Tab-separated table of C-alpha atoms in Angstrom:
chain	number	residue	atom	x	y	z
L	1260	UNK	CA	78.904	187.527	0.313
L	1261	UNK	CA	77.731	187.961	3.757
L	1262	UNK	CA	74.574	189.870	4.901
L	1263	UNK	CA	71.584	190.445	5.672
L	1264	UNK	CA	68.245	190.253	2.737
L	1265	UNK	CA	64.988	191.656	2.491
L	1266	UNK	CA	62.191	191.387	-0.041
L	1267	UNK	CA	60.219	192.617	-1.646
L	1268	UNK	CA	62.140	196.484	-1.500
L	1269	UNK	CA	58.742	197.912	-2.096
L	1270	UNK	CA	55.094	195.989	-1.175
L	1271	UNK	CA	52.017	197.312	-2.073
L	1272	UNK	CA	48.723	195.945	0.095
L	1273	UNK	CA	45.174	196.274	-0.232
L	1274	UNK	CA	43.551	197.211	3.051
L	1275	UNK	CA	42.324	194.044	5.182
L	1276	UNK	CA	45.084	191.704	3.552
L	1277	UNK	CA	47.833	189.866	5.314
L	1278	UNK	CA	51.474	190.516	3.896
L	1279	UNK	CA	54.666	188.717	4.883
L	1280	UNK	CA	57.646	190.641	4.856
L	1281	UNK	CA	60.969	188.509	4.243
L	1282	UNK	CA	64.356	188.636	6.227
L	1283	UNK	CA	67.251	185.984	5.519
L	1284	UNK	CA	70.507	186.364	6.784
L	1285	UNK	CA	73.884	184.321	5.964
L	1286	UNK	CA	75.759	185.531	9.173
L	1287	UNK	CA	75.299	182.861	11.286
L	1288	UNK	CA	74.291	185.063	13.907
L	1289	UNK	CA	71.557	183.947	16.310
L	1290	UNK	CA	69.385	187.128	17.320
L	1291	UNK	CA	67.151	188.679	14.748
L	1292	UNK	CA	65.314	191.714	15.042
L	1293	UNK	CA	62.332	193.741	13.401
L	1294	UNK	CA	61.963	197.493	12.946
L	1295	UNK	CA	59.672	199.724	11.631
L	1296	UNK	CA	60.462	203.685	10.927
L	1297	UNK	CA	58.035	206.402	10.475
L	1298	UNK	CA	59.123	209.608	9.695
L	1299	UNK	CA	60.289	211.673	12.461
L	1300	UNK	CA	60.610	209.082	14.563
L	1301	UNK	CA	63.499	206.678	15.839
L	1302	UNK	CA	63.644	202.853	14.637
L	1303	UNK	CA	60.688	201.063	16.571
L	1304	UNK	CA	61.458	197.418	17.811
L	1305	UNK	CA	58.033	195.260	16.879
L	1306	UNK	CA	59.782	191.862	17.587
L	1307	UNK	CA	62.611	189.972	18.013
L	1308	UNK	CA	64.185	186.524	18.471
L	1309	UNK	CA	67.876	185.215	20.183
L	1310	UNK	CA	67.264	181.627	19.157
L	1311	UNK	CA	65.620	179.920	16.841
L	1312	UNK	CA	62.041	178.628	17.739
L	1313	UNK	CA	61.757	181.473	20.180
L	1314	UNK	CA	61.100	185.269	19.993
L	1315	UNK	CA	59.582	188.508	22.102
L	1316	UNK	CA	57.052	191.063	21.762
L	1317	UNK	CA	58.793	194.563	21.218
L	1318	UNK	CA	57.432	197.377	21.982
L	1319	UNK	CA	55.216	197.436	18.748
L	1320	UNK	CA	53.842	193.752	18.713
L	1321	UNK	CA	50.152	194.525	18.083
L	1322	UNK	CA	49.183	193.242	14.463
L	1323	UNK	CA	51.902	191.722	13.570
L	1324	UNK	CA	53.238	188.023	13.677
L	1325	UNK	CA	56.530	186.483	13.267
L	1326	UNK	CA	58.476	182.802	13.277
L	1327	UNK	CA	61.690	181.388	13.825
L	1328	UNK	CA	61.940	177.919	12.407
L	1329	UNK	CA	65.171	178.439	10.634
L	1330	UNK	CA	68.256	180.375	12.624
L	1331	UNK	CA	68.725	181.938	8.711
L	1332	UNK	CA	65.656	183.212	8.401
L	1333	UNK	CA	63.057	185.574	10.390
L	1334	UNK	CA	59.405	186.724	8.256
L	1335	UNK	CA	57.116	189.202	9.494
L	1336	UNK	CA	53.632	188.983	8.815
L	1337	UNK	CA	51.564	192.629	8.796
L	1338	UNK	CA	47.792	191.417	9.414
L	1339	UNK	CA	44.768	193.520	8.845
L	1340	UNK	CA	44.792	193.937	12.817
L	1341	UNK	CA	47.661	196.542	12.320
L	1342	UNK	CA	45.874	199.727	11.914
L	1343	UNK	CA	47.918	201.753	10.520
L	1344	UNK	CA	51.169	199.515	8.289
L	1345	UNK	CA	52.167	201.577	6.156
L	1346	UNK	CA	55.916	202.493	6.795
L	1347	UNK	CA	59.639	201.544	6.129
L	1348	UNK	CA	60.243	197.387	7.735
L	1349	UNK	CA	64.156	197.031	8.937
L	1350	UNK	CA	65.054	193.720	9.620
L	1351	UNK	CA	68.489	193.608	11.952
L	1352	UNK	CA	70.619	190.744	13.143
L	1353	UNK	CA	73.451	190.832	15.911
L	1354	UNK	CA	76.071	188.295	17.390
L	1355	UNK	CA	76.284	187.490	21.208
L	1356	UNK	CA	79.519	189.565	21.290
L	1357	UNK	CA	78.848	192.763	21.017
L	1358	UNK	CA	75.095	193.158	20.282
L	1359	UNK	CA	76.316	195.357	17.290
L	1360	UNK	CA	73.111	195.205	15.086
L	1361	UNK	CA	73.620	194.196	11.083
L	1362	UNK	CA	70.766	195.851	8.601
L	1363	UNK	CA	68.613	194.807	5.968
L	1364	UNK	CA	67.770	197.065	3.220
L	1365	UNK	CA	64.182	197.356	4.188
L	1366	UNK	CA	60.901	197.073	2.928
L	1367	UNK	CA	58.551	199.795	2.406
L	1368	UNK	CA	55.175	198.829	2.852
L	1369	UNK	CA	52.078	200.755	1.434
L	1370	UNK	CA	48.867	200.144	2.251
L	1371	UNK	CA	46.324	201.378	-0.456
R	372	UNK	CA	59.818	203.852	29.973
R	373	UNK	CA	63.719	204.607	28.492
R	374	UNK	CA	64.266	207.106	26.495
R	375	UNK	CA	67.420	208.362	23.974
R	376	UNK	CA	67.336	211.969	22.664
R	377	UNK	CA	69.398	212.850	19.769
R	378	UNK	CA	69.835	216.721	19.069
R	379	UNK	CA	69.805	218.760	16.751
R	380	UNK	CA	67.058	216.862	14.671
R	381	UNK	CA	69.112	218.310	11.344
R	382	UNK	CA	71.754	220.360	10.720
R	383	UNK	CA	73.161	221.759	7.363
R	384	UNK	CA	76.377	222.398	7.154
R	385	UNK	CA	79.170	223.820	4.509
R	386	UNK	CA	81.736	221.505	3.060
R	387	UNK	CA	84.717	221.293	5.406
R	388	UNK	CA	82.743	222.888	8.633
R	389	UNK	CA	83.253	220.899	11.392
R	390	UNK	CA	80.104	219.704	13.069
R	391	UNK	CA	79.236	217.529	15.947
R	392	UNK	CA	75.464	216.320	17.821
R	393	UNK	CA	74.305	214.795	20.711
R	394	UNK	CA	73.043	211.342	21.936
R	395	UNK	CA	71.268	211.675	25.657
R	396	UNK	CA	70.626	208.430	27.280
R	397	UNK	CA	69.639	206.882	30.650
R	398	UNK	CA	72.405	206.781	33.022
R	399	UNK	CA	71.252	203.856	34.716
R	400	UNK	CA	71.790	200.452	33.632
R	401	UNK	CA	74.344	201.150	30.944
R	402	UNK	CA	75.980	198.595	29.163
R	403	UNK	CA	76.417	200.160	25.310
R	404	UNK	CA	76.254	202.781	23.083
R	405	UNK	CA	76.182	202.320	19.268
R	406	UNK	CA	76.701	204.917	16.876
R	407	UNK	CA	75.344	203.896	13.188
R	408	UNK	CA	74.885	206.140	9.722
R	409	UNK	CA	72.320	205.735	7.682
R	410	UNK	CA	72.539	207.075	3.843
R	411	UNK	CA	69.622	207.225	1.492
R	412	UNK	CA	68.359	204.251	0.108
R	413	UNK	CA	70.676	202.191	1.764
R	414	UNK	CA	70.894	200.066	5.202
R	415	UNK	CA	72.212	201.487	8.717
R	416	UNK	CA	76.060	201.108	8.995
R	417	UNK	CA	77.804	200.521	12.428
R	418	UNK	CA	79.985	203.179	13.428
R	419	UNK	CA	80.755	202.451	16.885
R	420	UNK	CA	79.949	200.643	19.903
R	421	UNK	CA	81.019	201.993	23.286
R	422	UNK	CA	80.893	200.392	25.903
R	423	UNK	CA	83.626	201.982	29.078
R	424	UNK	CA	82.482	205.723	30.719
R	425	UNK	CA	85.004	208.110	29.050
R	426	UNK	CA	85.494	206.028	25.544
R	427	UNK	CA	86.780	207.907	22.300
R	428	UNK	CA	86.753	206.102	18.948
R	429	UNK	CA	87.482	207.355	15.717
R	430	UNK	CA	86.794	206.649	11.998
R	431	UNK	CA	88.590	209.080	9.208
R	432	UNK	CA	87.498	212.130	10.638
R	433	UNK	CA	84.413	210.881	12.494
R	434	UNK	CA	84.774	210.482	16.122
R	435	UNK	CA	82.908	209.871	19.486
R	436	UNK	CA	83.068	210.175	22.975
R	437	UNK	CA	80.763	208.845	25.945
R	438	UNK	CA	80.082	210.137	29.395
R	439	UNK	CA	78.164	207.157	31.112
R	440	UNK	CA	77.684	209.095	34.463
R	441	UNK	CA	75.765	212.110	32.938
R	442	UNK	CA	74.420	209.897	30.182
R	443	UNK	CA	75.327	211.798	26.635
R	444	UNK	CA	77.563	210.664	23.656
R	445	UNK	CA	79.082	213.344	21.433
R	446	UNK	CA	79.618	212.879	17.606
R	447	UNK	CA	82.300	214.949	15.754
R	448	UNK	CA	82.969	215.245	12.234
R	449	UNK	CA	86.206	216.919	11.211
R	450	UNK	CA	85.627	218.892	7.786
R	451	UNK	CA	82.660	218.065	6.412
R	452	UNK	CA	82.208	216.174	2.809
R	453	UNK	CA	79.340	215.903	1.092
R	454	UNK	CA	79.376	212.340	1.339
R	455	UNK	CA	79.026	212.656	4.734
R	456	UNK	CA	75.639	213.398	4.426
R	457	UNK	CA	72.996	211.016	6.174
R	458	UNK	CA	70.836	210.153	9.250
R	459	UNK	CA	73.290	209.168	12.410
R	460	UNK	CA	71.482	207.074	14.695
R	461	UNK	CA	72.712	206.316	18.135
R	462	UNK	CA	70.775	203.487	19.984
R	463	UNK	CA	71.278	202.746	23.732
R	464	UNK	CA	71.951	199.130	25.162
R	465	UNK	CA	71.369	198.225	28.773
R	466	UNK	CA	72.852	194.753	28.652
R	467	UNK	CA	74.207	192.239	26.658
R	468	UNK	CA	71.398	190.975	24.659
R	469	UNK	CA	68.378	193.348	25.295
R	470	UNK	CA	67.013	194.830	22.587
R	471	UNK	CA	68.638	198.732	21.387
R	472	UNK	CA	66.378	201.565	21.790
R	473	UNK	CA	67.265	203.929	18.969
R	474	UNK	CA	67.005	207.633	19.150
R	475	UNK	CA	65.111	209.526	16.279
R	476	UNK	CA	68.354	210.423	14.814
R	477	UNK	CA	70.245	213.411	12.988
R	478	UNK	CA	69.731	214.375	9.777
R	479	UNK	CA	72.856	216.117	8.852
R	480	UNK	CA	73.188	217.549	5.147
R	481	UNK	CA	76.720	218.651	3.860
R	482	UNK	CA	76.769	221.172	1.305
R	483	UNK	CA	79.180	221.493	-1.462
């Protein structure tokens, strides 16, 4: 089957810990994108990457860290620099095509 | 700083009403506009992307229209069904493969 996983579904975190959030993808497609949701609010874009060993800031960059080694896969670290992680993670993929976006199931992060 | 609007932030509706919201969007720089649902407690699911000023697509009985000149996309639902019920999302492209900034969404909740 084709698509697009995440893990863990739900993360718990102890405040001033460093948590990587996993995205794999079997789609063969070559951008990969990271989103974060809080409620009442549209799907943020914290980074993203069109090829692998490369990838951009989005518009949420600050405390957070990511890699592209592998064009299958695309983890997020959450460092204790992001003040305020606790939310819902969607990691997205797209061809060159269209730039039609394929979703992850997310992660929901909590930060105790 | 772009921006996409989607309105109304929720709407309930009876089964088989006919319903329909609004995605607002910069009318410069246009390249596409994606439509996606999301249910509960799964992941965002493409509905459309449109791409050329006065596009309609359809799905079943959901369908969309764009006006790129005055910058909205309508989205109609034809008779309601519960299982219609879910966040639509509408994100706005402004070339090939820039990132998609996402409006905030509608939550639209059909009731039997």
């Amino acid at each position: 089957d084709g698509g697009i996983t995440q893990s863990p579904k739900y993360l718990f975190r102890k405040e001033g810990q460093n948590v990587t959030l996993s995205c794999e993808q079997n789609l063969n497609h070559d951008a990969m994108y990271w989103y974060r949701q809080d409620p009442g609010q549209g799907l943020r874009l914290i980074y993203y990457s069109q090829i692998v060993n490369d990838f951009q800031k989005g518009d949420i960059a600050e405390g957070y860290s990511v890699s592209r080694e592998k064009k299958e896969s695309f983890p997020l670290t959450v460092t204790s620099a992001q003040k305020n992680p606790t939310a819902f993670y969607l990691c997205a993929s797209s061809t060159r095509a269209t730039n039609e976006q394929f979703f992850g199931p997310g992660t929901r992060l909590t930060v105790l | 700083i772009l921006n996409v609007e989607q309105s109304p932030q929720s709407l309930h509706v009876q089964e088989g009403d006919s319903t329909n919201f609004t995605c607002s969007f910069p009318s410069s720089n246009f390249y596409a506009l994606h439509w996606y649902r999301w249910e509960t407690a799964k992941s965002p699911e493409a509905l459309f992307v449109m791409t050329l000023n006065g596009d309609e697509k359809k799905k079943g009985r959901i369908s969309a229209t764009l006006n790129t000149k005055e910058g909205y996309s309508y989205l109609y639902i034809k008779g309601s069904q519960p299982e219609d019920s879910a966040t639509y999302l509408c994100a706005f492209n402004s070339g090939g493969y820039n990132k998609l900034i996402f409006g905030a969404g509608t939550r639209l909740a059909v009731h039997p």
